[in-house]
Each structure stands twice: as C-alpha cells, then as structure tokens.
mmCIF file of C-alpha atoms in Angstrom:
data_model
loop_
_atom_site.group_PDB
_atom_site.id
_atom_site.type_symbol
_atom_site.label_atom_id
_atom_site.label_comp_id
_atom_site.label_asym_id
_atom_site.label_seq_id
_atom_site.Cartn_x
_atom_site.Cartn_y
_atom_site.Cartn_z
ATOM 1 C CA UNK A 1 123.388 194.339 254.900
ATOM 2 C CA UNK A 2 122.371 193.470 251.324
ATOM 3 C CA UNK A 3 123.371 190.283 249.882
ATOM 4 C CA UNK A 4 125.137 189.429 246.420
ATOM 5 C CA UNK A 5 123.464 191.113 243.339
ATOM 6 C CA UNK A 6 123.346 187.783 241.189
ATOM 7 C CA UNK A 7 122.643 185.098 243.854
ATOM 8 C CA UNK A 8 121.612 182.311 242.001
ATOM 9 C CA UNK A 9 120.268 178.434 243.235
ATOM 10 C CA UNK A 10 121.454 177.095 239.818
ATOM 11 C CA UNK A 11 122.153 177.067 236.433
ATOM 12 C CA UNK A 12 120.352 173.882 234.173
ATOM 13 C CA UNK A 13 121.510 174.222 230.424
ATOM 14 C CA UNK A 14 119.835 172.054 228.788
ATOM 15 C CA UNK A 15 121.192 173.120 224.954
ATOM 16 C CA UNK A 16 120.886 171.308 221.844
ATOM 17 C CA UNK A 17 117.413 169.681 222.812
ATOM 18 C CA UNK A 18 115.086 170.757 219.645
ATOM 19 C CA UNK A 19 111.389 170.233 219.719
ATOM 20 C CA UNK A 20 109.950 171.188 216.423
ATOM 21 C CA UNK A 21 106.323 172.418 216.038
ATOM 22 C CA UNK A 22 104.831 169.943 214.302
ATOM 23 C CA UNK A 23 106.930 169.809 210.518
ATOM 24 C CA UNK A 24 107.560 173.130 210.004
ATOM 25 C CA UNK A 25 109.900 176.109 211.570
ATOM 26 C CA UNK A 26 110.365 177.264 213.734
ATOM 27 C CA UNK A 27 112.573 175.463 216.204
ATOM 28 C CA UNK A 28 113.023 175.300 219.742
ATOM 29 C CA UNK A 29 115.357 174.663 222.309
ATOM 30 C CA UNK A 30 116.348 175.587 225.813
ATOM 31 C CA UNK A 31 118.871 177.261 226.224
ATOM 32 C CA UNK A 32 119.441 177.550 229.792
ATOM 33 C CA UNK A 33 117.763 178.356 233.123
ATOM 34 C CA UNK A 34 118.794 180.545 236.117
ATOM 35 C CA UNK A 35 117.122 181.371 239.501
ATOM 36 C CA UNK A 36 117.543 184.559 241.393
ATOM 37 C CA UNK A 37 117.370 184.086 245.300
ATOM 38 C CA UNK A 38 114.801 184.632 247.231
ATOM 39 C CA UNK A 39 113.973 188.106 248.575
ATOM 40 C CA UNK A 40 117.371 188.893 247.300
ATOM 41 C CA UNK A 41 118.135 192.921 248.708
ATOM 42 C CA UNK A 42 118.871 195.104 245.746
ATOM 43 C CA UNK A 43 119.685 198.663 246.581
ATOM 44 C CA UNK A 44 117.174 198.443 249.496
ATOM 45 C CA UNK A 45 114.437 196.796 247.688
ATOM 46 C CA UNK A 46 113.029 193.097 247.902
ATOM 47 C CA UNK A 47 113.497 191.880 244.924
ATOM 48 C CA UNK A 48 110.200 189.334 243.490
ATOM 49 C CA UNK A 49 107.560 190.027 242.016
ATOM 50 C CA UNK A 50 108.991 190.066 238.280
ATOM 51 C CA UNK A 51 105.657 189.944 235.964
ATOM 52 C CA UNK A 52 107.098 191.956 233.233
ATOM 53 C CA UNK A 53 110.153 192.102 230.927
ATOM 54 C CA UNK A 54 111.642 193.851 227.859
ATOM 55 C CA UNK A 55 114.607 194.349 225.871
ATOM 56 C CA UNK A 56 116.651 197.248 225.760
ATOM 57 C CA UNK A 57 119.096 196.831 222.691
ATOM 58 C CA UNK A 58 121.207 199.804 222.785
ATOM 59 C CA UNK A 59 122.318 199.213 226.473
ATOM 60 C CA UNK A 60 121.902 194.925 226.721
ATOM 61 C CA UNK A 61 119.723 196.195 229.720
ATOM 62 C CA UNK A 62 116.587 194.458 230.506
ATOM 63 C CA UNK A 63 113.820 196.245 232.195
ATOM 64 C CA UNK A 64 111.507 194.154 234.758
ATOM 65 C CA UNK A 65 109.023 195.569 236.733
ATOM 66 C CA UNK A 66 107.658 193.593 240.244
ATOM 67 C CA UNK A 67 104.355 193.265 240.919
ATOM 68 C CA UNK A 68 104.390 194.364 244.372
ATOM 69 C CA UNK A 69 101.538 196.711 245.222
ATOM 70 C CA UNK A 70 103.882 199.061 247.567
ATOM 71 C CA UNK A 71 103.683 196.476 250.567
ATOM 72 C CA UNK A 72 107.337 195.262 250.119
ATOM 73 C CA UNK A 73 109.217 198.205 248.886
ATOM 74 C CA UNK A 74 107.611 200.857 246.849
ATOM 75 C CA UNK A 75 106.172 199.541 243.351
ATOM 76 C CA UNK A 76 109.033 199.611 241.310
ATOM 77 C CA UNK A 77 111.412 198.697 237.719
ATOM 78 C CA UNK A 78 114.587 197.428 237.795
ATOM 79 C CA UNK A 79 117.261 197.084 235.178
ATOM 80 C CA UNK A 80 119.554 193.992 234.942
ATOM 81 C CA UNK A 81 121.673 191.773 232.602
ATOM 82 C CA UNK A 82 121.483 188.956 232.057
ATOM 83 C CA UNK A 83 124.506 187.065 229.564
ATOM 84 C CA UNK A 84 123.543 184.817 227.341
ATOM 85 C CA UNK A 85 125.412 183.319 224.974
ATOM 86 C CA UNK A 86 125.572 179.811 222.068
ATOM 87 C CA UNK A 87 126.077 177.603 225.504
ATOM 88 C CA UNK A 88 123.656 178.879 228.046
ATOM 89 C CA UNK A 89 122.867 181.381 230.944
ATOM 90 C CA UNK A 90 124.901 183.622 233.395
ATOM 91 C CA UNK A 91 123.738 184.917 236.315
ATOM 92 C CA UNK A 92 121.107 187.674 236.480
ATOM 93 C CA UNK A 93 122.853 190.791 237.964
ATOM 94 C CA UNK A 94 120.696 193.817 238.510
ATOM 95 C CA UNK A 95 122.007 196.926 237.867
ATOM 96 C CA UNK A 96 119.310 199.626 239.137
ATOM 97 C CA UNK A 97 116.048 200.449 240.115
ATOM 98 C CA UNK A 98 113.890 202.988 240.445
ATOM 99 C CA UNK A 99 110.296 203.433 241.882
ATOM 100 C CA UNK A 100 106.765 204.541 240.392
ATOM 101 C CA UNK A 101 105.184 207.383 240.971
ATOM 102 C CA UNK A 102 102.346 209.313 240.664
ATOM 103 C CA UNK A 103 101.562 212.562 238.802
ATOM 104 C CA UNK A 104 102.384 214.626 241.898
ATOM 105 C CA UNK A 105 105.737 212.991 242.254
ATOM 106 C CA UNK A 106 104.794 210.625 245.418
ATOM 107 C CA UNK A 107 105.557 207.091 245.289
ATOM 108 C CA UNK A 108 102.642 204.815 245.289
ATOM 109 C CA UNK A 109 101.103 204.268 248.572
ATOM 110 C CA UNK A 110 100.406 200.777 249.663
ATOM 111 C CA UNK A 111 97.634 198.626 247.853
ATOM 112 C CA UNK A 112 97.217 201.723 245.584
ATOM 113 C CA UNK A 113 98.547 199.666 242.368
ATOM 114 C CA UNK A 114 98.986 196.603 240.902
ATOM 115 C CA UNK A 115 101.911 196.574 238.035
ATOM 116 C CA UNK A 116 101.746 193.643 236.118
ATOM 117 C CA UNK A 117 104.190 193.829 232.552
ATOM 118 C CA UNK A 118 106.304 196.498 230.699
ATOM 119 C CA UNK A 119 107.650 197.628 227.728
ATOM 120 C CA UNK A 120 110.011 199.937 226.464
ATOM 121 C CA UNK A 121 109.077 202.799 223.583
ATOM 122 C CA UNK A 122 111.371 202.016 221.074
ATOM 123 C CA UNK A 123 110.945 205.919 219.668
ATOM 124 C CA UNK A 124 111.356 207.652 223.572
ATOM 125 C CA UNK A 125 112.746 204.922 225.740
ATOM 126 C CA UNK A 126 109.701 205.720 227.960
ATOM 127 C CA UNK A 127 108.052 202.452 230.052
ATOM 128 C CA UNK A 128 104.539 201.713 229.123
ATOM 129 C CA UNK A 129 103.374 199.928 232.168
ATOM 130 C CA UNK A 130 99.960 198.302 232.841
ATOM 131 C CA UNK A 131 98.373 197.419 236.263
ATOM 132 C CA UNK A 132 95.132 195.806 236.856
ATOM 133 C CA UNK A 133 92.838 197.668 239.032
ATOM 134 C CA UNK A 134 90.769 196.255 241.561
ATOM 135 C CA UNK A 135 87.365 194.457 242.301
ATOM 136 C CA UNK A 136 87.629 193.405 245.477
ATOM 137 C CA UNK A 137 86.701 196.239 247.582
ATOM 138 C CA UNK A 138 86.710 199.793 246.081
ATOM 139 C CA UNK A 139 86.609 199.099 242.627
ATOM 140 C CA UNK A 140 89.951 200.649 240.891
ATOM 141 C CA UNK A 141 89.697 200.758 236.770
ATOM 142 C CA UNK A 142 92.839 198.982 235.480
ATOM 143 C CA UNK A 143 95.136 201.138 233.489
ATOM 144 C CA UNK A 144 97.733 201.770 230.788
ATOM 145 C CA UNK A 145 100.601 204.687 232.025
ATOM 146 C CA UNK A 146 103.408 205.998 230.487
ATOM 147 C CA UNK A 147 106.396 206.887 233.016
ATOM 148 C CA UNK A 148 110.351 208.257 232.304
ATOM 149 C CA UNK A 149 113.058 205.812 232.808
ATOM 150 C CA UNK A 150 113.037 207.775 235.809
ATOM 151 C CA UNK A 151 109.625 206.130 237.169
ATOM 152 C CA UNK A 152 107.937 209.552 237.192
ATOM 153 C CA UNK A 153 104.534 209.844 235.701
ATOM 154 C CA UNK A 154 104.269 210.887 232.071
ATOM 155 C CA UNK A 155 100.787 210.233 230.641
ATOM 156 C CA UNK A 156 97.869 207.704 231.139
ATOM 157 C CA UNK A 157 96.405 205.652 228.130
ATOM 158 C CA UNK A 158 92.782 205.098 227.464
ATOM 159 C CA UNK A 159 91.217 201.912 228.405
ATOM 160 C CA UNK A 160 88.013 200.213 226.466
ATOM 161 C CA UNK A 161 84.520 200.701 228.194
ATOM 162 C CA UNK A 162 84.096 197.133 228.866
ATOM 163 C CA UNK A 163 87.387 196.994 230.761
ATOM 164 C CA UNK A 164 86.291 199.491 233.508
ATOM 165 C CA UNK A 165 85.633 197.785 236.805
ATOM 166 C CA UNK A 166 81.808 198.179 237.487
ATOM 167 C CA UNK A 167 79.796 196.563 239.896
ATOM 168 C CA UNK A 168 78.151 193.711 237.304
ATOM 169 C CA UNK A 169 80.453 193.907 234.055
ATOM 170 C CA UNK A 170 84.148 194.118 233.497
ATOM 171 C CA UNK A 171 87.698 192.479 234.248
ATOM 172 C CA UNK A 172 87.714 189.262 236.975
ATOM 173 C CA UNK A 173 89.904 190.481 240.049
ATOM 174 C CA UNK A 174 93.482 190.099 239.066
ATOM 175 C CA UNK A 175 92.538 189.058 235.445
ATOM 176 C CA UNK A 176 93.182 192.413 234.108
ATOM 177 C CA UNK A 177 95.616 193.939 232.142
ATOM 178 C CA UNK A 178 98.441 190.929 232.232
ATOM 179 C CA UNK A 179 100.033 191.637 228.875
ATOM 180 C CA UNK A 180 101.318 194.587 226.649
ATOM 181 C CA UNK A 181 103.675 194.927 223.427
ATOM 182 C CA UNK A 182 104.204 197.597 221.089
ATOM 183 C CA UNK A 183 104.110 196.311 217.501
ATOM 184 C CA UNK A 184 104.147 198.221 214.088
ATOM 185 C CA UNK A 185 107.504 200.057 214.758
ATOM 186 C CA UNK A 186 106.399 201.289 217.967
ATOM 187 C CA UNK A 187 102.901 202.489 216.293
ATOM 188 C CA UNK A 188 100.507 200.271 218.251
ATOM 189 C CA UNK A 189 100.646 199.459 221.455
ATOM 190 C CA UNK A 190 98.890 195.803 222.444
ATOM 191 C CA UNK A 191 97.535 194.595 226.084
ATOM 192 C CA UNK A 192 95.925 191.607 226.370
ATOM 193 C CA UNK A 193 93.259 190.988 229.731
ATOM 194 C CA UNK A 194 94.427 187.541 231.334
ATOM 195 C CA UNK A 195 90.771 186.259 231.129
ATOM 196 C CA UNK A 196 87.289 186.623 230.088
ATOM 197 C CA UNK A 197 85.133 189.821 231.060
ATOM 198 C CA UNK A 198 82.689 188.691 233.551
ATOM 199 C CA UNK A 199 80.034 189.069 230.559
ATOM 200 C CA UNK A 200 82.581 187.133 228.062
ATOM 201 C CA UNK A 201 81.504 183.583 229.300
ATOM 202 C CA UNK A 202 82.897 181.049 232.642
ATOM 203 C CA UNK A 203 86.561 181.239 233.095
ATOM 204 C CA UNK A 204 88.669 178.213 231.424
ATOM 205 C CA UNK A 205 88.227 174.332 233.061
ATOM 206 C CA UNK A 206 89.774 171.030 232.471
ATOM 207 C CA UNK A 207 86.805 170.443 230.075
ATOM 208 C CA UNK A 208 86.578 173.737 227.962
ATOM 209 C CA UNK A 209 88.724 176.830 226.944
ATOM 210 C CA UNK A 210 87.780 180.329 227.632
ATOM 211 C CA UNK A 211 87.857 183.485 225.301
ATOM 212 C CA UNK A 212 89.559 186.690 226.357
ATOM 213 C CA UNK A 213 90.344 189.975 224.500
ATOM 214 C CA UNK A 214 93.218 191.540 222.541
ATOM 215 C CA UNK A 215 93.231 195.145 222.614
ATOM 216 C CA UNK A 216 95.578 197.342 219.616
ATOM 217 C CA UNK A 217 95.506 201.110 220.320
ATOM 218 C CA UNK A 218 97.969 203.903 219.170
ATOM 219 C CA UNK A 219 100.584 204.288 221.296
ATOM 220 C CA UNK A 220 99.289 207.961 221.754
ATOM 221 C CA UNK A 221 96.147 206.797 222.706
ATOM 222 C CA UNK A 222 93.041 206.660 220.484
ATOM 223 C CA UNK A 223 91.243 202.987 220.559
ATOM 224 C CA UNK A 224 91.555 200.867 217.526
ATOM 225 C CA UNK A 225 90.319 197.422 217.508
ATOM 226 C CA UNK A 226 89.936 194.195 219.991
ATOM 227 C CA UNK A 227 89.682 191.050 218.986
ATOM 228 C CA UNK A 228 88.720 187.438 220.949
ATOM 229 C CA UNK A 229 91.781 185.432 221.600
ATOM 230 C CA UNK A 230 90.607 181.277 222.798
ATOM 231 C CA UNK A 231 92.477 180.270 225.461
ATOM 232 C CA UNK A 232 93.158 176.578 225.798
ATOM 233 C CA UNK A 233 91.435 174.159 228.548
ATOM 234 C CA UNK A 234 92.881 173.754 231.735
ATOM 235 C CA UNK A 235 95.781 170.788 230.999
ATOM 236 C CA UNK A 236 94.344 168.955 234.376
ATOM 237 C CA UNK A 237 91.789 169.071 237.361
ATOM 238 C CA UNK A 238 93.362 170.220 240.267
ATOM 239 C CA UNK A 239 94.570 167.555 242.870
ATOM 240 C CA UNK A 240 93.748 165.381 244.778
ATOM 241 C CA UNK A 241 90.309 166.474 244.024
ATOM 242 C CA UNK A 242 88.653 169.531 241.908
ATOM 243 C CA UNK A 243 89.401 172.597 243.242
ATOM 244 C CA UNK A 244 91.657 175.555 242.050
ATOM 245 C CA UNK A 245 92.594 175.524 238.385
ATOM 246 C CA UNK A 246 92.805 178.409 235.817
ATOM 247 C CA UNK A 247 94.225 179.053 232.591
ATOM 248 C CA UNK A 248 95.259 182.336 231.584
ATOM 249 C CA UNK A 249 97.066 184.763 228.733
ATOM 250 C CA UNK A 250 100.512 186.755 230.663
ATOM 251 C CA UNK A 251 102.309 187.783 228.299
ATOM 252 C CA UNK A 252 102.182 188.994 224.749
ATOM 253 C CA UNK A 253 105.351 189.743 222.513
ATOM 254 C CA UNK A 254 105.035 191.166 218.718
ATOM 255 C CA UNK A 255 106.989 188.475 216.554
ATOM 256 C CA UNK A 256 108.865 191.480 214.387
ATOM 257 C CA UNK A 257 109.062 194.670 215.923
ATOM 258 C CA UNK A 258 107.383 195.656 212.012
ATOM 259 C CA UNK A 259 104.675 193.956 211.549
ATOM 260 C CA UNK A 260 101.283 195.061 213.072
ATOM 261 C CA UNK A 261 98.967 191.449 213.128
ATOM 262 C CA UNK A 262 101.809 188.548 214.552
ATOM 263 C CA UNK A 263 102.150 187.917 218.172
ATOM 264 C CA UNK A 264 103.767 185.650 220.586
ATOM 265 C CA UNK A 265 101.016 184.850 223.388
ATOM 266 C CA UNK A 266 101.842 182.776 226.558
ATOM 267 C CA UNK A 267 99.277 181.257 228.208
ATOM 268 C CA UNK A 268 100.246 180.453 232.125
ATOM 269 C CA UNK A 269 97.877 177.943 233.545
ATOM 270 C CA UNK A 270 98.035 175.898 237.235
ATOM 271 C CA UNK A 271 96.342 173.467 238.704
ATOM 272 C CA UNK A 272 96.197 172.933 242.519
ATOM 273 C CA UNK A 273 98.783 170.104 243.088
ATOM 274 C CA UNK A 274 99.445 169.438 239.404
ATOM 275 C CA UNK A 275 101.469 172.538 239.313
ATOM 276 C CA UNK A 276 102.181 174.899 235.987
ATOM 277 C CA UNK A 277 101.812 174.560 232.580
ATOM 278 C CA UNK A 278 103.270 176.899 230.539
ATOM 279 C CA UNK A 279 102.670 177.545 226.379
ATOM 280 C CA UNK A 280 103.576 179.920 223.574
ATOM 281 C CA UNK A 281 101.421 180.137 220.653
ATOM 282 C CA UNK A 282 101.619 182.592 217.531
ATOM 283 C CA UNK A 283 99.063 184.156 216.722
ATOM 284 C CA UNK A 284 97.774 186.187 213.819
ATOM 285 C CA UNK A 285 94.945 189.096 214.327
ATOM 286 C CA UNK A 286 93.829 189.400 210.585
ATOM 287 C CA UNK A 287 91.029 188.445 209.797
ATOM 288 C CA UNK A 288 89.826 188.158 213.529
ATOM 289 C CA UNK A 289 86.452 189.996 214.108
ATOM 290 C CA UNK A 290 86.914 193.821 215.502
ATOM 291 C CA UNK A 291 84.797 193.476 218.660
ATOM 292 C CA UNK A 292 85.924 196.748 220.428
ATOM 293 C CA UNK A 293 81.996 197.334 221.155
ATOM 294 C CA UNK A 294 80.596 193.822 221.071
ATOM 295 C CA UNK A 295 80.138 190.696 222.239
ATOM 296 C CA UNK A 296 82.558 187.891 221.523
ATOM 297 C CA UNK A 297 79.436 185.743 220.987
ATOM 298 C CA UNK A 298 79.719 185.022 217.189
ATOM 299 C CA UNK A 299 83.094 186.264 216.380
ATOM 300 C CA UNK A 300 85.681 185.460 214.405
ATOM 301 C CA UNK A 301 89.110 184.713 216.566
ATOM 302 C CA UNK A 302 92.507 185.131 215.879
ATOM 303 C CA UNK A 303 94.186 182.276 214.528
ATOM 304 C CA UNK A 304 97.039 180.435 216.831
ATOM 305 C CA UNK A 305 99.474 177.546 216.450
ATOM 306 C CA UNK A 306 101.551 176.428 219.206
ATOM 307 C CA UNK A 307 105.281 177.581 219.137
ATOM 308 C CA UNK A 308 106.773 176.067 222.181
ATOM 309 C CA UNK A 309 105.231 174.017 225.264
ATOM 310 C CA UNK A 310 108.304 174.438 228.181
ATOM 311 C CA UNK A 311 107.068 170.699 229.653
ATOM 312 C CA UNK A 312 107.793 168.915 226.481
ATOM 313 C CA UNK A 313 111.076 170.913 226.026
ATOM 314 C CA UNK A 314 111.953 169.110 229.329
ATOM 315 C CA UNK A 315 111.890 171.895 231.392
ATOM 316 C CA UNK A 316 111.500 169.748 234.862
ATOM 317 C CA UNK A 317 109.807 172.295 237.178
ATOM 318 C CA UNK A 318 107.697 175.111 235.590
ATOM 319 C CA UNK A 319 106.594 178.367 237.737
ATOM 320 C CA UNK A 320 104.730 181.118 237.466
ATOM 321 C CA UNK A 321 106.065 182.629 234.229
ATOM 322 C CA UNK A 322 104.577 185.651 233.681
ATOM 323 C CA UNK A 323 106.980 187.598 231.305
ATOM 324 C CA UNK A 324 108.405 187.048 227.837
ATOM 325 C CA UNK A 325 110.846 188.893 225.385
ATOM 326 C CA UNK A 326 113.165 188.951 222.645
ATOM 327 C CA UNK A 327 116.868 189.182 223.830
ATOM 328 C CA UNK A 328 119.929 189.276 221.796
ATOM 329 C CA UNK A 329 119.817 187.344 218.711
ATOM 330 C CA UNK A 330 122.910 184.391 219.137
ATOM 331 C CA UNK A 331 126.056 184.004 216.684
ATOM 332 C CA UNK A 332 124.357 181.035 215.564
ATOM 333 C CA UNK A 333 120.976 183.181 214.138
ATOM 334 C CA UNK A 334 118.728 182.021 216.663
ATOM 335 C CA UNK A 335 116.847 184.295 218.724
ATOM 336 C CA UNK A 336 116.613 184.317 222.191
ATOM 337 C CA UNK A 337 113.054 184.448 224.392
ATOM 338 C CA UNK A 338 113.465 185.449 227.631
ATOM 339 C CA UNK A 339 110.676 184.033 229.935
ATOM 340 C CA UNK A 340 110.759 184.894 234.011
ATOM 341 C CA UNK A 341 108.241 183.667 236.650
ATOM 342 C CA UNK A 342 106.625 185.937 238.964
ATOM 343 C CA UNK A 343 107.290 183.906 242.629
ATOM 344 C CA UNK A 344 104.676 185.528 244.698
ATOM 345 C CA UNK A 345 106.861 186.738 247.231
ATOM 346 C CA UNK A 346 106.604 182.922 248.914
ATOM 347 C CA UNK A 347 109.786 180.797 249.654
ATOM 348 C CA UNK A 348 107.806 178.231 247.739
ATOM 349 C CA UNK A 349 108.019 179.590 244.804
ATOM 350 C CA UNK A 350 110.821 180.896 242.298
ATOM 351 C CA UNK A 351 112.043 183.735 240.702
ATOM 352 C CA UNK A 352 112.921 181.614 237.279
ATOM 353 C CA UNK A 353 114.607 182.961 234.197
ATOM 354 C CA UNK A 354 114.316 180.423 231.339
ATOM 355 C CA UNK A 355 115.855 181.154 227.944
ATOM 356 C CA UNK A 356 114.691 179.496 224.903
ATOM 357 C CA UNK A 357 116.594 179.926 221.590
ATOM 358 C CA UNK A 358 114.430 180.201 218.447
ATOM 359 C CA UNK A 359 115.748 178.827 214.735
#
C-alpha cells in the first residue's frame, strides 16, 4: 500500500532573516524548508533521487526528475506542487509521473542511464534532460535528450568532442553533465560538467579551486561556445583526517529567462565528516574566453560574485542540493529559488526542499 503523497518530517520557516551580498542587491532570505519522506511510494515508484527541477508557470507544476539509473523504479520525471507563499512552505505533493524511454519506446533498462537535471522548453513544453554517461566500465558518452511530457524519446543533442568518454581524456565518472538551463527566450540551451575534464587540471581541494566548463548551444543543436567557469576550494579537509572532499557545479539557472550571458551557478561541495556546503554565485559569460576547442590553460573566465551561501543564511543542516529554479514570484516582489537535495536513496540522507526568496 502506498503511503501519503506529501509526507513530510518538518517544516523550518525561517522568514525575515536577510543576508545581503556584500552592499549591494540583491537580498536574501529563507523562506522556508520542507522534507519529503523517505522512499515515499508515489504511484508505484520510489520516490529519491531528485537532481533536477524546473518551473512550469502556466500549470504551478514543477517538474523533477530522479536520478535513479532504472534500479529502483524505471528512470523517471515527476510533477508536483509545492505552495509557497509571503510566510513559508507547504508540503510537497506530487501529482504524476511518468518514465523515460528510449527511441523504440522501452523504458530504460537498469544501469543503462544516469539522469541528472531538467528543464522545460518554454516554446514546446518538451523536457531537455541530461545524464552523464559512464567511465567506469564500458565507457557510455554523456548526453543531452529531448523527450514529450510523456517521457518518450524526441531527439538527442550534440555534445562537445572533449566531453565524450574516451579511455585517457574526457568527463571524471559522475562529473558529467550536472547542470542545464535554457536562456535567451528559450534560444540557447546551457549545461554545465560538474568538474574538470581529466585534461582540465586536479579536481578542487581544501587548498585550491578547480576550473570546469560552461557549454551554450542552440536549443536545436549546433555548438556555440564554452567557456571556463573557477570553482571555489573545498570549504574544509575532510574529517577526522584527509580523505574524501570535492567541490562541484549542480545546477545552473539563467537569471532572466531574456538575457543570453547571466546565470545562477550552485556549487555543491562535501567534505567527509564536515558535511555540505552549499553556494550560489552569478555569473556573467561575456567577455569569458570561447574555449569550445581549447585548453582552459590561459583563458579568460567568467566573472562570479556570490549571491547566497545557505550556511550563513542559517540553514542548520545542508544536503545534497543538487537542483535550483525560479518559482512563483511572491506578493511582496521577491522571487522565489527553489533548491532540492538529491538523498542518495540512503535513510541518512534527505530529500530537502529549501526556498529562498530573492529582493
């Protein structure tokens, strides 16, 4: 028997607490926080997983999609709502869900594909989904597809030579294709890789940042430009003593729907015993060097300023966030960003919807 659709552990609303970014706009605030059970049953499906979000406007649907490479339930979106309003958070209740499937019309087999973030076409309504391959093992190119609110299979996107999965050169495993966005009225379409190409330099530390790529393509295809994005050191060693640590980009949101060179990019990073630390920076590709085929040795990188930093905003226990979008905008002006932590599947981790309102 399936349990309750909007199962929650709690609600923390934590509104009116600004943090401003240094002296100038915009500010911050949180304005509320909700966690979905764990390995709730939706419609036969376990629901966890959720690396991706978006927006759907003319419904007040969000779209997630889980992570889960068809060993759970089939890889899969679901639709939910979530109500937010001046004061806080509801409950997440989700409202459908459909699976993936290939171009023959079967549902991914298990280990076949790795989802990872989605976005809605805001000319078609199609999902633009991204999943990142594999190293380990076969070696599976990660890729950009195109399905029908229906989960079948519409098109595939191109993918840049340097992201292909080859024996000595490409994406880390599971430091692929994290992060997508349409921007320029639905003109471009955006992914960012989570961290450096094996040929791009050592992953992030405690002790030094990392540089990873921004891809902008049309959102029929053709290649346009790439540019090196810096991630930010590791914000501690690992504990009690060095050991796992990483620091990575999974998520990237245009700031207008319009405009073609602003994004929103959270960086995710953890540190063995230390826990999460989770960031939003805006950042600005013009001006950044085009490095589609070259090195990132010597180039120019975007330019970034940090937006929002969920420990300072006094969010007490940060997970795995791994998606980020607008929501409704609130009676008072604000906007609302929608973050939500991917839990792993593990009963020590959380399925976490945190809301931040933007002035």
């Amino acid at each position: 028997m399936g349990r309750r659709l909007g199962a929650v552990v709690f609600g923390a609303v934590l509104a009116g607490v600004w943090a401003p970014v240094g002296d100038a706009e915009p500010m911050v605030r949180v304005l509320g926080e909700q966690v979905i059970e764990h390995d709730l049953d939706f419609r036969g499906t376990v629901v966890g997983g959720l690396s991706g979000i978006d927006y759907r406007p003319g419904s007040d649907d969000f779209v997630l999609i889980s992570d889960d490479r068809s060993e759970k339930s089939p890889a899969r979106v679901y639709t939910a709502r979530i109500p937010l309003g001046d004061t806080g958070v509801g409950a997440v209740e989700f409202t459908g869900t459909v699976p993936l499937r290939r171009a023959d019309g079967s549902m991914y087999p298990p280990k076949s594909v790795d989802p990872e973030d989605i976005r809605v076409d805001p000319l078609t309504g199609d999902y633009f989904w991204t999943q990142e391959g594999e190293r380990a093992g076969v070696l599976a190119d990660p890729s950009v597809r195109v399905a029908r609110s229906d989960g079948s299979l519409v098109a595939e996107l191109p993918i840049p030579e340097n992201e292909r999965m080859l024996p000595d050169s490409g994406p880390r495993q599971n430091q692929a294709l994290e992060a997508a966005t349409f921007a320029a009225g639905g003109a471009l379409f955006v992914t960012a890789l989570e961290g450096p190409l094996l040929g791009d330099g050592p992953e992030a530390t405690p002790t030094s940042g990392a540089t990873t790529r921004i891809t902008v393509q049309a959102r029929f295809g053709p290649l346009l430009a790439q540019y090196p994005y810096p991630l930010e050191p590791v914000f501690t060693d690992s504990r009690p003593e060095p050991g796992r640590a990483s620091n990575g980009v999974t998520a990237i949101l245009a700031v207008d729907p319009v405009d073609p060179t602003r994004f929103l990019v959270l960086e995710r990073a953890f540190a063995e015993g230390a826990g999460n630390r989770v960031r939003v920076f805006e950042i600005d590709t013009a001006g950044a060097t085009n490095i589609l085929d070259a090195p990132v040795a010597g180039a120019r990188p975007v330019t970034k300023r940090l937006v929002a930093d969920l420990t300072d905003l006094g969010v007490a226990a940060v997970d795995n966030i791994e998606a980020m979008t607008w929501g409704p905008r609130l009676s008072s002006g604000e906007r609302t960003l929608v973050l939500v932590a991917d839990n792993n599947f593990s009963a020590r981790q959380r399925s976490q919807v945190i809301v931040l309102a933007v002035r």
